[in-house]
Coordinates of C-alpha atoms in Angstrom, one line a residue:
M251 CA 24.3 -38.4 3.9
P252 CA 23.3 -35.6 1.5
Y253 CA 22.9 -32.1 2.9
H254 CA 19.4 -30.6 3.0
P255 CA 18.9 -27.2 4.6
D256 CA 15.7 -26.7 6.6
P257 CA 13.2 -24.5 4.8
P258 CA 13.1 -20.9 6.1
R259 CA 10.4 -19.8 8.5
P260 CA 9.2 -16.2 9.0
G261 CA 9.0 -16.4 12.8
N262 CA 6.6 -14.1 14.7
P263 CA 6.3 -10.8 12.7
F264 CA 5.5 -8.9 15.8
S265 CA 7.7 -10.5 18.5
D266 CA 10.7 -10.8 16.1
D267 CA 10.5 -7.2 14.8
A268 CA 12.4 -4.9 17.1
L269 CA 11.6 -1.8 15.0
L270 CA 7.8 -2.4 15.2
R271 CA 7.9 -2.9 19.0
E272 CA 10.2 0.1 19.5
Y273 CA 8.0 2.3 17.3
L274 CA 4.8 1.3 19.3
W275 CA 6.7 2.0 22.5
R276 CA 7.4 5.5 21.3
I277 CA 4.1 6.3 19.7
L278 CA 1.3 4.7 21.8
P279 CA 0.3 5.8 25.3
A280 CA 1.3 3.4 28.0
S281 CA -2.4 2.9 28.9
A282 CA -3.1 1.4 25.4
R283 CA 0.2 -0.3 24.6
A284 CA -0.2 -3.5 26.6
G285 CA -3.5 -4.5 25.0
V286 CA -2.3 -3.6 21.5
E287 CA 0.9 -5.6 22.0
E288 CA -0.9 -8.6 23.3
E289 CA -3.2 -8.6 20.3
L290 CA -0.3 -8.2 17.8
K291 CA 1.7 -11.0 19.4
A292 CA -1.3 -13.4 19.0
L293 CA -1.7 -12.2 15.4
G294 CA 2.0 -12.7 14.9
V295 CA 1.7 -16.4 15.9
L296 CA -1.1 -16.9 13.5
S297 CA 0.7 -15.1 10.7
G298 CA 4.0 -16.8 11.1
E299 CA 2.7 -20.3 11.6
R300 CA -0.8 -21.5 10.5
L301 CA -1.4 -18.8 7.9
Y302 CA 2.1 -19.1 6.5
D303 CA 1.7 -22.8 6.1
L304 CA -1.7 -22.4 4.5
Q305 CA -0.2 -19.8 2.1
L306 CA 2.4 -22.4 1.0
A307 CA -0.1 -25.2 0.8
T308 CA -2.5 -23.2 -1.4
R309 CA 0.2 -21.8 -3.7
L310 CA -1.4 -23.0 -6.8
E311 CA -5.0 -22.1 -5.9
E312 CA -6.3 -19.2 -7.9
P313 CA -9.8 -17.7 -8.3
S314 CA -12.0 -19.1 -11.0
L315 CA -14.8 -17.5 -13.0
E316 CA -18.2 -19.2 -13.6
Q317 CA -19.8 -17.2 -16.4
W318 CA -22.7 -19.5 -17.0
D319 CA -24.7 -21.9 -14.8
P320 CA -25.5 -25.5 -16.1
W321 CA -28.8 -24.2 -17.5
G322 CA -27.4 -21.5 -19.7
R323 CA -28.1 -18.6 -17.5
R324 CA -25.5 -15.9 -16.9
A325 CA -23.9 -16.4 -13.5
D326 CA -20.7 -14.3 -13.4
R327 CA -19.6 -15.7 -10.1
I328 CA -16.0 -15.8 -9.0
A329 CA -14.8 -18.6 -6.6
L330 CA -12.0 -17.5 -4.2
C331 CA -9.2 -19.6 -2.8
S332 CA -9.4 -21.1 0.8
L333 CA -6.8 -18.6 2.2
W334 CA -8.8 -15.6 1.0
R335 CA -12.0 -17.0 2.5
E336 CA -10.3 -17.3 5.8
A337 CA -8.7 -13.9 5.4
A338 CA -12.2 -12.4 4.9
E339 CA -13.4 -13.8 8.3
L340 CA -10.2 -13.0 10.1
S341 CA -10.0 -9.4 8.9
A342 CA -13.6 -8.7 10.0
R343 CA -13.2 -10.2 13.4
H344 CA -10.0 -8.3 14.2
G345 CA -11.2 -5.1 12.7
L346 CA -8.6 -4.5 10.0
V347 CA -11.0 -1.8 8.7
A348 CA -13.2 -1.2 11.7
A349 CA -10.4 -0.3 14.1
A350 CA -9.7 3.0 12.2
Y351 CA -13.4 4.1 12.5
E352 CA -14.0 3.0 16.1
R353 CA -11.4 5.6 17.1
R354 CA -10.7 3.9 20.4
L355 CA -7.2 5.4 20.3
G356 CA -8.2 8.7 18.8
P357 CA -5.9 9.7 15.9
L358 CA -3.6 6.8 16.8
S359 CA -6.3 4.3 15.8
R360 CA -4.8 4.3 12.4
V361 CA -1.5 3.2 13.9
H362 CA -3.2 0.3 15.7
Q363 CA -5.0 -0.7 12.5
M364 CA -1.9 -0.6 10.3
A365 CA 0.2 -2.4 12.8
M366 CA -2.3 -5.3 12.5
V367 CA -2.1 -5.1 8.7
H368 CA 1.8 -5.1 8.9
V369 CA 1.7 -8.3 10.9
L370 CA -1.0 -10.1 9.0
E371 CA -0.8 -9.0 5.3
P372 CA 2.4 -10.9 4.3
S373 CA 0.5 -14.2 5.0
L374 CA -2.8 -13.2 3.3
D375 CA -1.7 -13.1 -0.3
V376 CA -2.7 -9.5 -1.0
Y377 CA -6.0 -9.5 0.7
S378 CA -4.9 -6.0 1.7
C379 CA -6.3 -5.0 -1.7
P380 CA -10.0 -5.4 -1.1
L381 CA -9.5 -4.2 2.5
A382 CA -7.8 -1.0 1.3
M383 CA -10.6 -0.4 -1.2
T384 CA -13.2 -1.0 1.6
D385 CA -11.4 1.4 3.9
G386 CA -11.2 4.0 1.1
A387 CA -14.9 3.7 0.3
A388 CA -15.9 4.1 3.9
R389 CA -13.7 7.3 4.2
T390 CA -15.1 8.7 0.9
L391 CA -18.7 8.1 1.9
L392 CA -18.3 9.6 5.4
D393 CA -16.6 12.6 3.9
L394 CA -18.8 13.2 0.8
G395 CA -21.7 10.7 0.6
T396 CA -25.4 11.4 1.1
P397 CA -26.9 10.5 4.5
E398 CA -28.8 7.6 2.8
L399 CA -25.6 6.1 1.3
V400 CA -23.7 6.5 4.6
E401 CA -26.5 4.8 6.6
R402 CA -26.7 2.0 4.0
A403 CA -23.1 1.2 3.5
V404 CA -20.7 2.5 6.2
P405 CA -21.9 0.2 9.0
R406 CA -21.4 -2.8 6.8
L407 CA -18.0 -1.6 5.5
T408 CA -16.8 -1.1 9.1
S409 CA -18.4 -4.1 10.7
R410 CA -16.6 -6.7 12.8
D411 CA -19.2 -9.4 12.0
P412 CA -17.9 -11.6 9.1
L413 CA -21.5 -12.3 8.1
R414 CA -22.4 -8.6 7.9
M415 CA -19.1 -7.0 6.7
W416 CA -19.0 -5.7 3.1
T417 CA -16.0 -5.1 1.0
S418 CA -15.9 -2.5 -1.8
G419 CA -14.4 -2.2 -5.2
Q420 CA -12.8 0.8 -6.9
W421 CA -13.7 0.8 -10.6
M422 CA -11.8 3.6 -12.3
T423 CA -9.5 2.2 -14.9
E424 CA -10.6 1.9 -18.6
L425 CA -8.8 1.3 -21.8
A426 CA -9.0 5.0 -22.7
G427 CA -8.3 6.2 -19.1
G428 CA -5.7 4.6 -16.9
S429 CA -3.8 7.1 -14.8
D430 CA -5.4 9.8 -17.0
V431 CA -9.0 9.1 -16.1
S432 CA -10.2 12.1 -18.1
G433 CA -10.6 9.7 -21.0
T434 CA -13.3 7.6 -19.1
E435 CA -15.9 6.4 -21.5
T436 CA -18.4 4.9 -19.1
V437 CA -21.6 6.9 -19.2
A438 CA -24.4 7.4 -16.6
R439 CA -28.0 7.8 -17.8
L440 CA -31.0 8.8 -15.8
Q441 CA -33.7 6.3 -16.7
D442 CA -37.1 6.4 -15.0
G443 CA -35.6 8.2 -12.1
V444 CA -32.7 5.8 -11.6
W445 CA -29.1 6.3 -12.7
R446 CA -27.7 3.4 -14.7
L447 CA -24.1 2.9 -15.8
Y448 CA -22.9 1.7 -19.3
G449 CA -19.3 1.0 -20.2
T450 CA -16.3 -1.3 -19.6
K451 CA -13.9 -1.2 -16.7
W452 CA -10.6 -2.6 -17.8
F453 CA -9.2 -3.4 -14.3
S454 CA -11.4 -4.2 -11.2
S455 CA -9.3 -5.6 -8.4
A456 CA -12.0 -6.2 -5.8
T457 CA -14.5 -7.8 -8.2
T458 CA -16.1 -10.0 -5.6
A459 CA -17.0 -7.1 -3.4
E460 CA -20.6 -6.3 -2.4
M461 CA -20.4 -2.7 -3.6
A462 CA -18.1 -0.4 -5.6
L463 CA -17.3 3.2 -6.3
A464 CA -17.0 4.0 -10.0
L465 CA -16.3 7.0 -12.2
A466 CA -18.8 7.7 -15.0
R467 CA -19.8 10.6 -17.2
P468 CA -23.5 11.7 -16.8
D469 CA -25.2 12.2 -20.1
G470 CA -24.7 15.7 -21.4
N471 CA -21.6 16.5 -19.2
P472 CA -18.5 17.9 -21.0
S473 CA -15.5 15.9 -21.8
G474 CA -12.5 15.9 -19.5
S475 CA -12.2 15.1 -15.8
R476 CA -14.5 17.9 -14.6
G477 CA -17.4 16.2 -16.4
L478 CA -17.0 12.9 -14.5
A479 CA -19.0 12.0 -11.4
L480 CA -18.4 9.4 -8.7
F481 CA -21.1 6.8 -8.4
Y482 CA -22.0 4.2 -5.7
L483 CA -23.3 0.8 -6.9
E484 CA -24.0 -2.6 -5.3
T485 CA -22.9 -5.6 -7.3
R486 CA -25.9 -7.8 -6.6
E487 CA -29.7 -7.2 -6.4
A488 CA -31.6 -8.3 -3.3
D489 CA -32.4 -11.6 -4.9
G490 CA -28.7 -12.3 -5.6
T491 CA -28.8 -11.7 -9.4
S492 CA -26.2 -9.4 -10.9
N493 CA -26.8 -5.7 -11.0
G494 CA -26.2 -5.3 -14.7
I495 CA -22.5 -6.3 -14.3
R496 CA -20.9 -8.8 -16.6
V497 CA -17.5 -10.3 -15.9
N498 CA -15.8 -10.6 -19.3
R499 CA -12.7 -12.4 -18.0
L500 CA -10.2 -12.6 -15.2
K501 CA -6.8 -11.1 -15.8
E502 CA -3.7 -13.2 -16.3
K503 CA -1.2 -11.3 -14.2
L504 CA 2.4 -11.5 -13.3
G505 CA 1.7 -11.5 -9.6
T506 CA -1.1 -11.0 -7.0
R507 CA -2.5 -14.3 -8.4
K508 CA -5.1 -14.9 -5.7
L509 CA -6.6 -11.4 -6.3
P510 CA -9.5 -11.8 -8.8
T511 CA -8.8 -8.8 -11.1
A512 CA -11.4 -8.7 -13.9
E513 CA -12.6 -6.9 -17.0
L514 CA -16.2 -5.8 -16.3
A515 CA -19.0 -4.7 -18.6
L516 CA -21.6 -2.4 -17.0
E517 CA -24.9 -3.0 -18.8
G518 CA -27.3 -0.7 -17.1
A519 CA -25.9 -1.2 -13.6
R520 CA -28.1 0.7 -11.1
A521 CA -26.1 3.4 -9.3
A522 CA -26.4 6.6 -7.2
P523 CA -24.2 9.7 -7.3
V524 CA -22.0 10.0 -4.2
H525 CA -21.5 13.8 -4.4
G526 CA -23.1 15.6 -7.2
L527 CA -22.8 15.1 -10.9
K528 CA -19.4 16.6 -11.6
D529 CA -15.8 16.8 -10.3
G530 CA -15.7 13.0 -9.7
V531 CA -11.9 12.9 -9.8
R532 CA -11.7 15.4 -6.9
S533 CA -14.2 13.2 -5.0
V534 CA -11.8 10.3 -5.3
A535 CA -9.1 12.1 -3.3
P536 CA -10.2 10.8 0.2
M537 CA -10.1 7.3 -1.1
L538 CA -6.7 7.6 -2.6
N539 CA -5.2 9.0 0.6
V540 CA -6.3 5.8 2.3
T541 CA -5.5 3.3 -0.4
R542 CA -2.0 4.7 -1.0
T543 CA -1.3 4.6 2.7
W544 CA -2.3 0.9 2.6
N545 CA 0.0 0.4 -0.3
A546 CA 3.0 1.9 1.6
V547 CA 2.3 -0.2 4.7
A548 CA 2.0 -3.4 2.5
A549 CA 5.3 -2.6 0.9
A550 CA 7.0 -2.3 4.2
A551 CA 5.4 -5.4 5.5
G552 CA 6.4 -7.4 2.4
M553 CA 10.0 -6.2 2.9
A554 CA 9.9 -7.4 6.5
R555 CA 8.6 -10.8 5.4
G556 CA 11.3 -11.3 2.8
L557 CA 14.1 -10.3 5.2
S558 CA 12.8 -12.6 7.9
L559 CA 13.0 -15.5 5.5
A560 CA 16.4 -14.5 4.2
R561 CA 17.8 -14.1 7.7
D562 CA 16.5 -17.5 8.8
H563 CA 18.0 -19.0 5.6
A564 CA 21.3 -17.4 6.4
R565 CA 21.3 -19.1 9.8
K566 CA 20.6 -22.5 8.4
R567 CA 22.4 -22.5 5.0
I568 CA 26.0 -23.9 5.3
A569 CA 28.3 -22.7 2.5
F570 CA 32.1 -22.8 2.3
G571 CA 32.2 -24.4 5.7
A572 CA 30.1 -22.0 7.7
P573 CA 26.5 -20.5 7.9
L574 CA 25.9 -17.7 5.5
R575 CA 25.2 -15.3 8.3
E576 CA 28.9 -15.6 9.3
K577 CA 30.1 -14.4 5.8
P578 CA 31.0 -10.7 5.9
L579 CA 29.7 -10.0 2.4
H580 CA 26.3 -11.7 3.1
R581 CA 26.0 -9.7 6.3
D582 CA 26.7 -6.6 4.4
T583 CA 23.9 -7.4 2.0
L584 CA 21.4 -8.1 4.8
A585 CA 22.4 -4.9 6.5
F586 CA 21.7 -2.9 3.4
L587 CA 18.3 -4.5 3.0
E588 CA 17.4 -4.0 6.7
A589 CA 18.2 -0.3 6.6
E590 CA 16.0 0.1 3.5
R591 CA 13.1 -1.8 5.2
E592 CA 13.4 0.2 8.4
A593 CA 13.3 3.4 6.4
A594 CA 10.2 2.2 4.5
F595 CA 8.5 1.2 7.8
L596 CA 9.0 4.6 9.4
L597 CA 8.0 6.5 6.2
S598 CA 4.8 4.5 5.7
F599 CA 3.8 4.8 9.4
R600 CA 4.4 8.6 9.3
A601 CA 1.8 8.7 6.5
V602 CA -0.4 6.5 8.8
E603 CA 0.0 9.0 11.7
L604 CA -1.0 12.0 9.4
L605 CA -4.0 10.2 8.1
G606 CA -5.2 9.5 11.6
L607 CA -4.7 13.1 12.5
A608 CA -6.6 14.4 9.4
E609 CA -9.6 12.2 10.2
G610 CA -10.3 14.1 13.4
P611 CA -10.3 17.7 14.6
E612 CA -6.7 17.5 15.7
A613 CA -5.0 18.3 12.3
S614 CA -3.8 21.8 11.6
A615 CA -3.8 23.3 8.1
A616 CA 0.0 22.6 7.9
E617 CA -0.6 18.9 8.9
Q618 CA -3.4 18.6 6.3
A619 CA -1.0 20.0 3.7
L620 CA 1.7 17.7 4.9
L621 CA -0.6 14.7 4.5
R622 CA -1.2 15.6 0.8
V623 CA 2.6 15.7 0.2
V624 CA 3.7 12.7 2.4
T625 CA 1.1 10.3 1.0
P626 CA 2.3 10.2 -2.6
L627 CA 6.0 10.4 -1.4
A628 CA 5.5 7.5 0.9
K629 CA 3.7 5.4 -1.7
L630 CA 6.2 6.0 -4.5
T631 CA 9.3 5.6 -2.4
T632 CA 8.3 2.4 -0.6
G633 CA 6.9 0.9 -3.8
K634 CA 10.3 1.2 -5.5
Q635 CA 12.1 0.0 -2.3
A636 CA 9.8 -3.1 -2.2
V637 CA 10.7 -4.3 -5.6
A638 CA 14.5 -3.8 -5.1
V639 CA 14.4 -5.5 -1.7
A640 CA 12.4 -8.4 -3.0
S641 CA 14.8 -8.9 -5.8
E642 CA 17.8 -9.0 -3.5
V643 CA 16.0 -11.3 -1.1
L644 CA 15.4 -13.7 -3.9
E645 CA 19.1 -13.6 -4.7
C646 CA 20.0 -14.4 -1.1
F647 CA 18.5 -17.9 -1.7
G648 CA 20.6 -18.5 -4.8
G649 CA 18.9 -21.0 -7.2
A650 CA 16.3 -21.9 -4.6
G651 CA 15.0 -18.4 -4.7
Y652 CA 14.1 -18.9 -8.4
V653 CA 12.1 -22.1 -7.8
E654 CA 8.4 -21.5 -7.4
D655 CA 7.5 -24.1 -4.8
T656 CA 9.8 -22.5 -2.3
G657 CA 7.3 -19.6 -2.2
I658 CA 10.2 -17.1 -2.6
P659 CA 9.5 -16.0 -6.2
R660 CA 6.0 -14.8 -5.2
L661 CA 7.5 -12.1 -3.0
L662 CA 9.0 -10.5 -6.1
R663 CA 6.0 -11.0 -8.3
D664 CA 3.7 -9.5 -5.8
A665 CA 6.0 -6.6 -5.0
Q666 CA 6.1 -5.5 -8.6
V667 CA 2.5 -4.2 -8.5
L668 CA 3.2 -1.8 -5.6
P669 CA 4.8 0.9 -7.8
I670 CA 1.9 0.6 -10.3
W671 CA -1.5 0.5 -8.8
E672 CA -2.9 3.5 -7.0
G673 CA -0.7 5.7 -9.2
T674 CA 2.6 4.9 -10.9
T675 CA 5.9 6.5 -9.7
N676 CA 5.8 9.1 -12.4
V677 CA 2.1 10.0 -11.8
L678 CA 2.7 10.4 -8.1
S679 CA 5.9 12.4 -8.6
L680 CA 3.9 15.0 -10.5
E681 CA 1.1 14.9 -7.9
A682 CA 3.7 15.5 -5.2
L683 CA 5.0 18.5 -7.1
R684 CA 1.5 19.9 -7.2
A685 CA 1.0 19.3 -3.5
L686 CA 4.2 21.0 -2.6
A687 CA 3.2 24.1 -4.6
A688 CA -0.4 24.2 -3.4
E689 CA -1.8 26.9 -1.1
E690 CA 1.1 29.2 -1.9
G691 CA 3.7 26.6 -1.0
L692 CA 2.3 25.5 2.3
G693 CA 3.0 21.9 1.5
A694 CA 6.7 22.6 0.7
R695 CA 7.1 24.7 3.9
S696 CA 5.4 22.0 6.0
L697 CA 7.6 19.2 4.6
R698 CA 10.8 21.3 5.1
A699 CA 9.8 21.9 8.7
E700 CA 9.0 18.2 9.2
I701 CA 12.4 17.0 7.9
A702 CA 14.5 19.8 9.5
Q703 CA 12.9 19.3 12.9
R704 CA 13.7 15.6 12.9
L705 CA 17.2 16.0 11.7
A706 CA 17.8 18.7 14.3
A707 CA 16.9 16.1 17.0
A708 CA 20.3 14.3 16.3
R709 CA 22.6 14.7 19.3
H710 CA 24.2 11.3 19.4
P711 CA 27.7 11.5 17.7
D712 CA 26.9 8.5 15.5
L713 CA 24.1 10.5 13.9
R714 CA 26.3 13.4 12.8
H715 CA 26.8 12.0 9.3
P716 CA 23.2 10.9 8.7
A717 CA 21.9 14.3 9.8
A718 CA 24.4 16.1 7.6
A719 CA 23.5 13.9 4.6
G720 CA 19.8 14.6 5.2
T721 CA 20.4 18.4 5.4
R722 CA 22.4 18.4 2.2
A723 CA 19.8 16.4 0.3
L724 CA 17.0 18.7 1.6
E725 CA 18.9 21.8 0.4
R726 CA 19.4 20.2 -3.0
A727 CA 15.8 19.3 -3.3
E728 CA 14.7 22.8 -2.3
A729 CA 17.1 24.3 -4.9
A730 CA 15.6 22.0 -7.6
L731 CA 12.1 22.9 -6.4
A732 CA 12.9 26.6 -6.8
G733 CA 14.2 26.2 -10.3
D734 CA 12.6 27.6 -13.5
G735 CA 10.0 24.8 -13.8
G736 CA 8.5 23.8 -17.2
E737 CA 9.8 20.8 -19.0
D738 CA 13.0 20.5 -16.9
R739 CA 10.9 20.5 -13.7
E740 CA 8.7 17.7 -15.0
G741 CA 11.6 15.7 -16.4
G742 CA 13.3 15.7 -12.9
A743 CA 10.1 15.1 -10.9
R744 CA 10.8 11.5 -10.2
R745 CA 14.4 12.2 -8.9
L746 CA 13.1 15.1 -6.9
A747 CA 10.2 13.1 -5.4
L748 CA 12.4 10.1 -4.5
T749 CA 15.0 12.4 -3.0
L750 CA 12.3 14.0 -0.8
G751 CA 10.9 10.6 0.1
R752 CA 14.3 9.2 1.1
T753 CA 15.3 12.3 2.9
L754 CA 12.1 12.3 5.0
A755 CA 12.7 8.6 5.7
L756 CA 16.3 9.4 6.8
S757 CA 15.0 12.1 9.1
L758 CA 12.6 9.6 10.7
L759 CA 15.4 7.1 11.1
V760 CA 17.5 9.8 12.8
E761 CA 14.7 10.8 15.1
H762 CA 14.0 7.1 16.0
A763 CA 17.6 6.3 16.6
Q764 CA 18.1 9.3 18.9
A765 CA 15.0 8.3 20.9
M766 CA 16.2 4.8 21.3
A767 CA 19.8 5.9 22.1
E768 CA 18.3 8.0 24.9
A769 CA 16.4 4.9 26.1
G770 CA 19.7 3.0 26.2
T771 CA 18.6 0.5 23.4
G772 CA 19.7 2.3 20.3
R773 CA 22.6 0.3 18.7
R774 CA 20.5 -1.2 15.9
A775 CA 18.6 2.0 15.2
L776 CA 21.8 4.1 15.1
A777 CA 23.3 1.5 12.6
A778 CA 20.2 1.6 10.4
A779 CA 20.3 5.4 10.2
R780 CA 24.0 5.4 9.3
R781 CA 23.7 2.6 6.8
F782 CA 20.7 4.2 5.0
A783 CA 22.5 7.5 4.7
R784 CA 25.5 5.7 3.1
S785 CA 23.1 4.1 0.6
G786 CA 22.3 7.5 -0.7
V787 CA 19.3 9.8 -0.4
D788 CA 20.1 12.5 -2.9
L789 CA 19.0 11.2 -6.3
I790 CA 18.7 14.5 -8.1
G791 CA 22.3 14.4 -9.4
T792 CA 24.2 17.1 -11.2
L793 CA 22.5 17.5 -14.6
P794 CA 23.6 19.8 -17.4
E795 CA 21.3 22.4 -18.9
A796 CA 20.8 20.2 -21.9
A797 CA 19.4 17.4 -19.9
A798 CA 15.9 17.6 -21.3
S799 CA 17.1 17.5 -24.9
E800 CA 19.4 14.6 -24.1
D801 CA 16.6 12.8 -22.5
G802 CA 14.8 13.0 -25.8
L803 CA 17.7 11.5 -27.6
L804 CA 17.9 8.6 -25.3
A805 CA 14.2 8.0 -24.9
D806 CA 13.9 7.8 -28.7
A807 CA 17.2 6.0 -29.2
A808 CA 15.7 3.6 -31.8
A809 CA 15.0 6.5 -34.1
G810 CA 18.5 7.9 -33.5

């Protein structure tokens, strides 16, 4: 009889994730923990069973655009897949946005929220994107919006009623302005007392949202980013007709195929300024802190899902007379991936903790500065990890991992967007440098104290090497940060940022392992810290003085 391995199953992403359960045990007060854990366990059943099956069954479903109705009228309506329709109702009922604003757990409300996201998102085919934009819009309006806009939109953005909850888009990117939004060409004109937007948005990921925040240049404003303003607009009029928004086409993308990313033409869309008529890029900062944190959590969640499937496959797949899990080389591969994913989890959730602090009166100036540094570091570090881990996970399945209807290739295709949207690795590396230097170096001092304090917590003998590796990497990063700057500083920004991100992640692994060792349950956590340290955290390298000129030779090699 021919051999057919059983398909892999993800299990319960809460009950089967020792790190998530340990982390919540450490972070949440005992009075809140039981209720949160019960909720997450139930969501884990849903995520690992029915939603996962629905995800596989709807693999070929994608959004579709109806530009015209049968009578020749412009419709511009996008139909979503069945999984996304269920995700919209589910996310509202469970408060995947609302939990952060209800503040039932104070600053730890963000931890509760993102733990739910971590459990559910891998089975929702990137529904985290509109939720992240919605969360970011609510934060931006609360921080900067007029009372009228706050009253109109925030109760809907943070509602638990599926019939009342709105989602929001974030419409920034144009042909002339991607990461460099100073080239934004959309204009805002005041006509009969109403602001109207004219232009084209090249990428709009949450196209089916009820509202959006968009950058535009008010008539008469100077060029450059200072002349841009942030505008609020609703996508439909009260009668259901379009608010001057035309959907030119849906993007044909490598991954995130259920996400309806579109090219939009704004043809007099009615809008309102969120916060004055200039400095719109600065107004976007609260939104980016939120959406980049979502990005990091989604990266860690995606890694966890890939590894759960790879481990289950290793138990079931017989090769050379034994299950894969019994092969030393395969165990070595899985161990490397698990250490990376545990580092990504703790790094992303440290950003979550800081975000929760910053939203209340609890955060000090140093913690606020730390948030501005850790957010880009967490996003860029976990984004790169997610792609590398997804690629290795696919390889763990051999040829089956390359076959679309197993569902495995989607993990890699969807991961590839994580280092790109909300700021590429290079863009965020430069942003991290600016955050480190801001306020006379408060960001750099706060990050150093953050890392050093956690490394100093290492008392278990198995943590001696990881703590020493982290200390060396931190010293190397500080030396690079104190260098002459200029072109050499910018050219090394990515290596410096990734070194700092991985060093912070290592320090969090060390702290967690020490805590679990003291609780008598630390064997896996100790192993994760040691393995991550062996994988390397110092990416700065030893570069000669001629590095910048040599980079030019290699970058332009075709002209060589």
